Amino acid sequence: MNLVDTHVHINFDTFQSDLEQVAQRWRSAGLKYLIHSCVEPGEFHRTQSLADRYPELFFAVGLHPLDAAQWTADSLALIQSLASSDRRVVAIGETGLDFYKSEDNTSQYAALEGQLQIARALNLPVIIHCRDAAGPLADFFRSFWQREGAVSGVMHCWGGTVTETQWFLDLGFYISFSGTVTFKNADSIRAAAAIVPQDRLLIETDCPFLAPVPMRGKRNEPAFVQHVADTLAKVRGIELEHLAAQTTANAQTLFGLPD
């Protein structure tokens, strides 16, 4: 059984001491590919080194909305140049809007607009972070789609309602679920997971954050994506092997991963 963890941060210090063991566990768990998401362009070269070390690792480059104050006139050219410099870059991001921890809306919108422009120019999908901003974000995408044209991408670590999920499905996005779908009080997330078409569903860990049940309280790691897959299979009433095959195929389609 093959799986793809479509959102990891294995460059974090918490993995420095035992990354080889972490990699052995994700391989034993059947992970075919991992997508490493950058939160700011300064992570790019470290992520490249990790991809040199682990050939199953592909990655994105972008600027997280909580770091959007770093966005300058030079940021667009820098991210586009970095993304063009390595064939293993399969997405732009993570970008998006986060109104839970930041009120710097102007910088977030500017950074998001710029990264959507890069994605269009390079024909790459975007990895979208959204927290307490589903309505404004959907409105922004609708406006951008009208002005510039649609961009493909994924709503990562999704925690929205059924209604919000449908907004982003209508915009053409894939929807990716993390360990939060396994949490005891996550009925609304599980309801959203039930309506996503099978060809738009993805899975992730967002490690080292949000370890799924039954690993709650531990450092999250890519091997734990199997618990996300297992919960989603039960929510959707299908066999785990079928969900694994479909989400793997979806990841390969969205990110252009080798077959």
PDB file of C-alpha atoms in Angstrom:
ATOM      1  CA  MET A   1       0.000   0.000   0.000  1.00  0.00           C
ATOM      2  CA  ASN A   2       1.431   3.372  -1.075  1.00  0.00           C
ATOM      3  CA  LEU A   3       0.734   6.695   0.650  1.00  0.00           C
ATOM      4  CA  VAL A   4       1.771  10.297   0.000  1.00  0.00           C
ATOM      5  CA  ASP A   5       2.188  12.805   2.824  1.00  0.00           C
ATOM      6  CA  THR A   6       1.440  16.036   0.985  1.00  0.00           C
ATOM      7  CA  HIS A   7       2.609  18.439   3.712  1.00  0.00           C
ATOM      8  CA  VAL A   8       5.655  18.039   5.962  1.00  0.00           C
ATOM      9  CA  HIS A   9       8.195  20.262   7.692  1.00  0.00           C
ATOM     10  CA  ILE A  10      11.052  17.863   8.391  1.00  0.00           C
ATOM     11  CA  ASN A  11      13.639  20.662   8.376  1.00  0.00           C
ATOM     12  CA  PHE A  12      12.541  21.683  11.877  1.00  0.00           C
ATOM     13  CA  ASP A  13      15.041  21.241  14.697  1.00  0.00           C
ATOM     14  CA  THR A  14      12.890  18.616  16.387  1.00  0.00           C
ATOM     15  CA  PHE A  15      13.923  16.133  13.667  1.00  0.00           C
ATOM     16  CA  GLN A  16      17.668  16.838  13.679  1.00  0.00           C
ATOM     17  CA  SER A  17      18.702  14.100  16.100  1.00  0.00           C
ATOM     18  CA  ASP A  18      16.824  11.141  14.582  1.00  0.00           C
ATOM     19  CA  LEU A  19      15.837  11.965  11.017  1.00  0.00           C
ATOM     20  CA  GLU A  20      17.279   8.717   9.672  1.00  0.00           C
ATOM     21  CA  GLN A  21      15.041   6.734  12.014  1.00  0.00           C
ATOM     22  CA  VAL A  22      12.066   8.917  11.054  1.00  0.00           C
ATOM     23  CA  ALA A  23      12.798   8.151   7.382  1.00  0.00           C
ATOM     24  CA  GLN A  24      13.014   4.431   8.088  1.00  0.00           C
ATOM     25  CA  ARG A  25       9.579   4.592   9.700  1.00  0.00           C
ATOM     26  CA  TRP A  26       7.965   6.517   6.844  1.00  0.00           C
ATOM     27  CA  ARG A  27       9.384   4.002   4.349  1.00  0.00           C
ATOM     28  CA  SER A  28       8.122   1.096   6.455  1.00  0.00           C
ATOM     29  CA  ALA A  29       4.688   2.773   6.517  1.00  0.00           C
ATOM     30  CA  GLY A  30       4.578   2.740   2.699  1.00  0.00           C
ATOM     31  CA  LEU A  31       5.149   6.419   1.932  1.00  0.00           C
ATOM     32  CA  LYS A  32       5.951   6.751  -1.741  1.00  0.00           C
ATOM     33  CA  TYR A  33       6.434  10.526  -1.729  1.00  0.00           C
ATOM     34  CA  LEU A  34       6.496  13.469   0.674  1.00  0.00           C
ATOM     35  CA  ILE A  35       5.890  17.134  -0.154  1.00  0.00           C
ATOM     36  CA  HIS A  36       7.937  19.524   1.965  1.00  0.00           C
ATOM     37  CA  SER A  37       6.372  22.974   2.314  1.00  0.00           C
ATOM     38  CA  CYS A  38       8.523  26.053   2.908  1.00  0.00           C
ATOM     39  CA  VAL A  39       7.260  28.809   5.182  1.00  0.00           C
ATOM     40  CA  GLU A  40       9.786  31.325   3.843  1.00  0.00           C
ATOM     41  CA  PRO A  41      12.350  31.343   1.009  1.00  0.00           C
ATOM     42  CA  GLY A  42      15.287  31.131   3.417  1.00  0.00           C
ATOM     43  CA  GLU A  43      14.394  27.459   3.949  1.00  0.00           C
ATOM     44  CA  PHE A  44      14.947  26.633   0.277  1.00  0.00           C
ATOM     45  CA  HIS A  45      18.552  25.448   0.313  1.00  0.00           C
ATOM     46  CA  ARG A  46      18.100  23.398   3.488  1.00  0.00           C
ATOM     47  CA  THR A  47      15.095  21.734   1.855  1.00  0.00           C
ATOM     48  CA  GLN A  48      17.128  21.055  -1.284  1.00  0.00           C
ATOM     49  CA  SER A  49      19.700  19.266   0.863  1.00  0.00           C
ATOM     50  CA  LEU A  50      16.975  17.114   2.395  1.00  0.00           C
ATOM     51  CA  ALA A  51      15.684  16.211  -1.081  1.00  0.00           C
ATOM     52  CA  ASP A  52      19.234  15.243  -2.069  1.00  0.00           C
ATOM     53  CA  ARG A  53      19.272  12.923   0.938  1.00  0.00           C
ATOM     54  CA  TYR A  54      15.773  11.483   0.440  1.00  0.00           C
ATOM     55  CA  PRO A  55      14.813  11.032  -3.237  1.00  0.00           C
ATOM     56  CA  GLU A  56      11.145  10.522  -2.322  1.00  0.00           C
ATOM     57  CA  LEU A  57      11.010  14.134  -1.088  1.00  0.00           C
ATOM     58  CA  PHE A  58       9.681  16.898  -3.353  1.00  0.00           C
ATOM     59  CA  PHE A  59       9.054  20.430  -2.189  1.00  0.00           C
ATOM     60  CA  ALA A  60       7.397  23.824  -2.483  1.00  0.00           C
ATOM     61  CA  VAL A  61       8.816  27.305  -2.063  1.00  0.00           C
ATOM     62  CA  GLY A  62       6.858  30.288  -0.823  1.00  0.00           C
ATOM     63  CA  LEU A  63       6.055  32.620   2.057  1.00  0.00           C
ATOM     64  CA  HIS A  64       3.619  31.704   4.847  1.00  0.00           C
ATOM     65  CA  PRO A  65       0.912  34.309   5.594  1.00  0.00           C
ATOM     66  CA  LEU A  66       2.178  34.730   9.172  1.00  0.00           C
ATOM     67  CA  ASP A  67       5.522  35.766   7.671  1.00  0.00           C
ATOM     68  CA  ALA A  68       3.925  38.071   5.096  1.00  0.00           C
ATOM     69  CA  ALA A  69       5.507  41.167   6.655  1.00  0.00           C
ATOM     70  CA  GLN A  70       8.704  39.932   4.954  1.00  0.00           C
ATOM     71  CA  TRP A  71       7.101  40.420   1.517  1.00  0.00           C
ATOM     72  CA  THR A  72       8.943  43.068  -0.500  1.00  0.00           C
ATOM     73  CA  ALA A  73       9.214  44.160  -4.103  1.00  0.00           C
ATOM     74  CA  ASP A  74      12.017  41.608  -4.517  1.00  0.00           C
ATOM     75  CA  SER A  75      10.144  38.655  -3.028  1.00  0.00           C
ATOM     76  CA  LEU A  76       8.251  37.738  -6.181  1.00  0.00           C
ATOM     77  CA  ALA A  77      11.419  37.565  -8.287  1.00  0.00           C
ATOM     78  CA  LEU A  78      13.261  35.590  -5.586  1.00  0.00           C
ATOM     79  CA  ILE A  79      10.574  32.936  -5.151  1.00  0.00           C
ATOM     80  CA  GLN A  80      10.094  32.607  -8.904  1.00  0.00           C
ATOM     81  CA  SER A  81      13.844  32.223  -9.419  1.00  0.00           C
ATOM     82  CA  LEU A  82      14.158  29.600  -6.693  1.00  0.00           C
ATOM     83  CA  ALA A  83      11.138  27.681  -7.954  1.00  0.00           C
ATOM     84  CA  SER A  84      12.593  27.650 -11.474  1.00  0.00           C
ATOM     85  CA  SER A  85      15.993  26.446 -10.299  1.00  0.00           C
ATOM     86  CA  ASP A  86      15.124  22.890  -9.250  1.00  0.00           C
ATOM     87  CA  ARG A  87      12.902  20.334 -11.003  1.00  0.00           C
ATOM     88  CA  ARG A  88      11.883  18.948  -7.597  1.00  0.00           C
ATOM     89  CA  VAL A  89       9.874  22.099  -6.839  1.00  0.00           C
ATOM     90  CA  VAL A  90       6.301  20.967  -7.428  1.00  0.00           C
ATOM     91  CA  ALA A  91       4.305  23.831  -5.874  1.00  0.00           C
ATOM     92  CA  ILE A  92       4.325  27.414  -4.632  1.00  0.00           C
ATOM     93  CA  GLY A  93       3.653  27.953  -0.946  1.00  0.00           C
ATOM     94  CA  GLU A  94       2.634  27.677   1.543  1.00  0.00           C
ATOM     95  CA  THR A  95       0.689  30.886   1.120  1.00  0.00           C
ATOM     96  CA  GLY A  96      -2.842  31.984   2.007  1.00  0.00           C
ATOM     97  CA  LEU A  97      -4.535  33.967   4.771  1.00  0.00           C
ATOM     98  CA  ASP A  98      -4.394  33.611   8.553  1.00  0.00           C
ATOM     99  CA  PHE A  99      -6.607  36.027  10.486  1.00  0.00           C
ATOM    100  CA  TYR A 100      -6.374  34.016  13.706  1.00  0.00           C
ATOM    101  CA  LYS A 101      -2.855  35.067  14.652  1.00  0.00           C
ATOM    102  CA  SER A 102      -2.307  38.169  12.540  1.00  0.00           C
ATOM    103  CA  GLU A 103      -4.147  41.350  11.635  1.00  0.00           C
ATOM    104  CA  ASP A 104      -1.614  42.336   8.956  1.00  0.00           C
ATOM    105  CA  ASN A 105      -4.161  41.830   6.202  1.00  0.00           C
ATOM    106  CA  THR A 106      -2.510  44.124   3.650  1.00  0.00           C
ATOM    107  CA  SER A 107       0.784  42.208   3.605  1.00  0.00           C
ATOM    108  CA  GLN A 108      -0.998  38.857   3.526  1.00  0.00           C
ATOM    109  CA  TYR A 109      -3.055  39.820   0.499  1.00  0.00           C
ATOM    110  CA  ALA A 110       0.015  41.204  -1.291  1.00  0.00           C
ATOM    111  CA  ALA A 111       2.043  38.056  -0.631  1.00  0.00           C
ATOM    112  CA  LEU A 112      -0.825  35.817  -1.710  1.00  0.00           C
ATOM    113  CA  GLU A 113      -1.408  37.761  -4.929  1.00  0.00           C
ATOM    114  CA  GLY A 114       2.274  37.634  -5.805  1.00  0.00           C
ATOM    115  CA  GLN A 115       2.547  33.916  -5.201  1.00  0.00           C
ATOM    116  CA  LEU A 116      -0.550  33.201  -7.279  1.00  0.00           C
ATOM    117  CA  GLN A 117       1.091  35.145 -10.095  1.00  0.00           C
ATOM    118  CA  ILE A 118       4.228  32.997  -9.780  1.00  0.00           C
ATOM    119  CA  ALA A 119       2.159  29.820  -9.813  1.00  0.00           C
ATOM    120  CA  ARG A 120       0.428  30.921 -13.002  1.00  0.00           C
ATOM    121  CA  ALA A 121       3.704  31.917 -14.641  1.00  0.00           C
ATOM    122  CA  LEU A 122       5.343  28.567 -13.824  1.00  0.00           C
ATOM    123  CA  ASN A 123       2.202  26.422 -14.206  1.00  0.00           C
ATOM    124  CA  LEU A 124       2.556  25.112 -10.660  1.00  0.00           C
ATOM    125  CA  PRO A 125      -0.136  24.477  -8.036  1.00  0.00           C
ATOM    126  CA  VAL A 126      -0.331  26.456  -4.805  1.00  0.00           C
ATOM    127  CA  ILE A 127      -0.394  25.112  -1.247  1.00  0.00           C
ATOM    128  CA  ILE A 128      -2.928  27.180   0.685  1.00  0.00           C
ATOM    129  CA  HIS A 129      -3.015  27.843   4.426  1.00  0.00           C
ATOM    130  CA  CYS A 130      -6.366  29.161   5.674  1.00  0.00           C
ATOM    131  CA  ARG A 131      -7.265  29.955   9.266  1.00  0.00           C
ATOM    132  CA  ASP A 132     -10.254  32.065  10.303  1.00  0.00           C
ATOM    133  CA  ALA A 133     -10.316  33.468   6.767  1.00  0.00           C
ATOM    134  CA  ALA A 134     -12.379  31.132   4.574  1.00  0.00           C
ATOM    135  CA  GLY A 135     -14.866  33.767   3.384  1.00  0.00           C
ATOM    136  CA  PRO A 136     -12.321  36.484   2.548  1.00  0.00           C
ATOM    137  CA  LEU A 137     -10.028  33.921   0.941  1.00  0.00           C
ATOM    138  CA  ALA A 138     -12.738  32.469  -1.279  1.00  0.00           C
ATOM    139  CA  ASP A 139     -13.739  36.005  -2.328  1.00  0.00           C
ATOM    140  CA  PHE A 140     -10.117  36.826  -3.121  1.00  0.00           C
ATOM    141  CA  PHE A 141      -9.739  33.720  -5.272  1.00  0.00           C
ATOM    142  CA  ARG A 142     -12.938  34.450  -7.174  1.00  0.00           C
ATOM    143  CA  SER A 143     -11.664  37.944  -7.940  1.00  0.00           C
ATOM    144  CA  PHE A 144      -8.228  36.676  -8.992  1.00  0.00           C
ATOM    145  CA  TRP A 145      -9.753  33.942 -11.157  1.00  0.00           C
ATOM    146  CA  GLN A 146     -11.807  36.620 -12.980  1.00  0.00           C
ATOM    147  CA  ARG A 147      -8.852  38.987 -13.421  1.00  0.00           C
ATOM    148  CA  GLU A 148      -6.001  36.583 -14.094  1.00  0.00           C
ATOM    149  CA  GLY A 149      -7.390  33.074 -14.543  1.00  0.00           C
ATOM    150  CA  ALA A 150      -7.635  30.043 -12.278  1.00  0.00           C
ATOM    151  CA  VAL A 151      -4.741  28.443 -10.409  1.00  0.00           C
ATOM    152  CA  SER A 152      -4.714  24.831  -9.261  1.00  0.00           C
ATOM    153  CA  GLY A 153      -3.855  23.942  -5.699  1.00  0.00           C
ATOM    154  CA  VAL A 154      -4.720  22.385  -2.372  1.00  0.00           C
ATOM    155  CA  MET A 155      -6.360  23.659   0.787  1.00  0.00           C
ATOM    156  CA  HIS A 156      -3.947  22.103   3.250  1.00  0.00           C
ATOM    157  CA  CYS A 157      -4.688  20.926   6.806  1.00  0.00           C
ATOM    158  CA  TRP A 158      -8.326  21.702   6.098  1.00  0.00           C
ATOM    159  CA  GLY A 159     -10.614  22.466   9.017  1.00  0.00           C
ATOM    160  CA  GLY A 160     -13.541  24.236   7.389  1.00  0.00           C
ATOM    161  CA  THR A 161     -17.259  23.494   7.396  1.00  0.00           C
ATOM    162  CA  VAL A 162     -19.149  21.618   4.692  1.00  0.00           C
ATOM    163  CA  THR A 163     -20.277  24.935   3.187  1.00  0.00           C
ATOM    164  CA  GLU A 164     -16.750  26.376   3.184  1.00  0.00           C
ATOM    165  CA  THR A 165     -15.374  23.163   1.715  1.00  0.00           C
ATOM    166  CA  GLN A 166     -17.801  23.444  -1.179  1.00  0.00           C
ATOM    167  CA  TRP A 167     -16.621  27.001  -1.912  1.00  0.00           C
ATOM    168  CA  PHE A 168     -13.088  25.782  -2.513  1.00  0.00           C
ATOM    169  CA  LEU A 169     -14.168  22.681  -4.386  1.00  0.00           C
ATOM    170  CA  ASP A 170     -16.138  24.965  -6.714  1.00  0.00           C
ATOM    171  CA  LEU A 171     -12.927  26.953  -7.246  1.00  0.00           C
ATOM    172  CA  GLY A 172     -11.173  23.769  -8.350  1.00  0.00           C
ATOM    173  CA  PHE A 173      -9.076  23.060  -5.260  1.00  0.00           C
ATOM    174  CA  TYR A 174      -8.053  19.735  -3.827  1.00  0.00           C
ATOM    175  CA  ILE A 175      -8.756  19.353  -0.096  1.00  0.00           C
ATOM    176  CA  SER A 176      -6.137  17.833   2.216  1.00  0.00           C
ATOM    177  CA  PHE A 177      -6.881  16.506   5.683  1.00  0.00           C
ATOM    178  CA  SER A 178      -4.383  16.186   8.518  1.00  0.00           C
ATOM    179  CA  GLY A 179      -4.441  14.606  11.968  1.00  0.00           C
ATOM    180  CA  THR A 180      -7.177  17.019  13.013  1.00  0.00           C
ATOM    181  CA  VAL A 181      -9.715  14.783  11.245  1.00  0.00           C
ATOM    182  CA  THR A 182      -8.985  12.108  13.885  1.00  0.00           C
ATOM    183  CA  PHE A 183      -9.608  14.379  16.885  1.00  0.00           C
ATOM    184  CA  LYS A 184     -12.518  13.599  19.212  1.00  0.00           C
ATOM    185  CA  ASN A 185     -14.377  16.879  18.666  1.00  0.00           C
ATOM    186  CA  ALA A 186     -13.746  17.153  14.911  1.00  0.00           C
ATOM    187  CA  ASP A 187     -17.227  16.197  13.731  1.00  0.00           C
ATOM    188  CA  SER A 188     -17.443  19.204  11.379  1.00  0.00           C
ATOM    189  CA  ILE A 189     -14.106  18.304   9.762  1.00  0.00           C
ATOM    190  CA  ARG A 190     -15.220  14.700   9.291  1.00  0.00           C
ATOM    191  CA  ALA A 191     -18.473  15.944   7.757  1.00  0.00           C
ATOM    192  CA  ALA A 192     -16.453  18.035   5.319  1.00  0.00           C
ATOM    193  CA  ALA A 193     -14.215  15.059   4.523  1.00  0.00           C
ATOM    194  CA  ALA A 194     -17.269  13.022   3.591  1.00  0.00           C
ATOM    195  CA  ILE A 195     -18.298  15.380   0.748  1.00  0.00           C
ATOM    196  CA  VAL A 196     -14.959  15.786  -1.047  1.00  0.00           C
ATOM    197  CA  PRO A 197     -15.001  13.978  -4.413  1.00  0.00           C
ATOM    198  CA  GLN A 198     -12.628  11.036  -4.479  1.00  0.00           C
ATOM    199  CA  ASP A 199     -10.460  12.641  -7.162  1.00  0.00           C
ATOM    200  CA  ARG A 200      -9.878  15.786  -5.034  1.00  0.00           C
ATOM    201  CA  LEU A 201      -8.924  14.208  -1.717  1.00  0.00           C
ATOM    202  CA  LEU A 202      -5.408  14.376  -0.230  1.00  0.00           C
ATOM    203  CA  ILE A 203      -3.797  13.404   3.076  1.00  0.00           C
ATOM    204  CA  GLU A 204      -1.007  14.959   5.118  1.00  0.00           C
ATOM    205  CA  THR A 205       0.561  15.186   8.560  1.00  0.00           C
ATOM    206  CA  ASP A 206       1.707  18.844   8.673  1.00  0.00           C
ATOM    207  CA  CYS A 207       4.414  17.371  10.907  1.00  0.00           C
ATOM    208  CA  PRO A 208       5.812  18.049  13.431  1.00  0.00           C
ATOM    209  CA  PHE A 209       2.418  19.542  14.404  1.00  0.00           C
ATOM    210  CA  LEU A 210      -1.013  17.971  15.022  1.00  0.00           C
ATOM    211  CA  ALA A 211      -0.172  14.335  15.664  1.00  0.00           C
ATOM    212  CA  PRO A 212      -3.247  12.201  14.954  1.00  0.00           C
ATOM    213  CA  VAL A 213      -5.056   9.888  17.301  1.00  0.00           C
ATOM    214  CA  PRO A 214      -3.634   7.530  18.625  1.00  0.00           C
ATOM    215  CA  MET A 215      -0.362   9.503  18.628  1.00  0.00           C
ATOM    216  CA  ARG A 216      -1.714  12.668  20.281  1.00  0.00           C
ATOM    217  CA  GLY A 217       0.847  14.350  22.504  1.00  0.00           C
ATOM    218  CA  LYS A 218       3.805  13.028  20.525  1.00  0.00           C
ATOM    219  CA  ARG A 219       5.890  14.769  17.891  1.00  0.00           C
ATOM    220  CA  ASN A 220       4.121  14.196  14.604  1.00  0.00           C
ATOM    221  CA  GLU A 221       6.044  12.518  11.776  1.00  0.00           C
ATOM    222  CA  PRO A 222       5.299  11.378   8.205  1.00  0.00           C
ATOM    223  CA  ALA A 223       4.680   7.721   9.100  1.00  0.00           C
ATOM    224  CA  PHE A 224       1.642   8.834  11.112  1.00  0.00           C
ATOM    225  CA  VAL A 225      -0.187   9.793   7.907  1.00  0.00           C
ATOM    226  CA  GLN A 226      -1.444   6.204   7.863  1.00  0.00           C
ATOM    227  CA  HIS A 227      -3.705   7.109  10.822  1.00  0.00           C
ATOM    228  CA  VAL A 228      -5.173  10.021   8.841  1.00  0.00           C
ATOM    229  CA  ALA A 229      -5.809   7.689   5.925  1.00  0.00           C
ATOM    230  CA  ASP A 230      -7.423   5.094   8.159  1.00  0.00           C
ATOM    231  CA  THR A 231      -9.836   7.622   9.702  1.00  0.00           C
ATOM    232  CA  LEU A 232     -10.765   9.058   6.309  1.00  0.00           C
ATOM    233  CA  ALA A 233     -11.451   5.589   4.928  1.00  0.00           C
ATOM    234  CA  LYS A 234     -13.834   4.917   7.814  1.00  0.00           C
ATOM    235  CA  VAL A 235     -15.541   8.324   7.418  1.00  0.00           C
ATOM    236  CA  ARG A 236     -16.061   7.691   3.721  1.00  0.00           C
ATOM    237  CA  GLY A 237     -17.061   4.043   4.126  1.00  0.00           C
ATOM    238  CA  ILE A 238     -14.357   2.605   1.869  1.00  0.00           C
ATOM    239  CA  GLU A 239     -11.433   0.244   2.220  1.00  0.00           C
ATOM    240  CA  LEU A 240      -8.151   1.757   3.400  1.00  0.00           C
ATOM    241  CA  GLU A 241      -6.345   0.338   0.370  1.00  0.00           C
ATOM    242  CA  HIS A 242      -8.763   2.111  -1.969  1.00  0.00           C
ATOM    243  CA  LEU A 243      -8.336   5.445  -0.179  1.00  0.00           C
ATOM    244  CA  ALA A 244      -4.547   5.054  -0.205  1.00  0.00           C
ATOM    245  CA  ALA A 245      -4.499   4.323  -3.940  1.00  0.00           C
ATOM    246  CA  GLN A 246      -6.830   7.228  -4.761  1.00  0.00           C
ATOM    247  CA  THR A 247      -5.044   9.842  -2.629  1.00  0.00           C
ATOM    248  CA  THR A 248      -1.681   8.718  -4.000  1.00  0.00           C
ATOM    249  CA  ALA A 249      -2.967   9.089  -7.567  1.00  0.00           C
ATOM    250  CA  ASN A 250      -4.425  12.495  -6.700  1.00  0.00           C
ATOM    251  CA  ALA A 251      -1.106  13.700  -5.286  1.00  0.00           C
ATOM    252  CA  GLN A 252       0.689  12.512  -8.407  1.00  0.00           C
ATOM    253  CA  THR A 253      -1.805  14.374 -10.583  1.00  0.00           C
ATOM    254  CA  LEU A 254      -1.759  17.668  -8.681  1.00  0.00           C
ATOM    255  CA  PHE A 255       1.979  17.844  -8.083  1.00  0.00           C
ATOM    256  CA  GLY A 256       3.164  16.117 -11.251  1.00  0.00           C
ATOM    257  CA  LEU A 257       4.948  13.398  -9.293  1.00  0.00           C
ATOM    258  CA  PRO A 258       6.484  10.414 -11.112  1.00  0.00           C
ATOM    259  CA  ASP A 259       4.119   7.508 -11.639  1.00  0.00           C
TER     260      ASP A 259
END
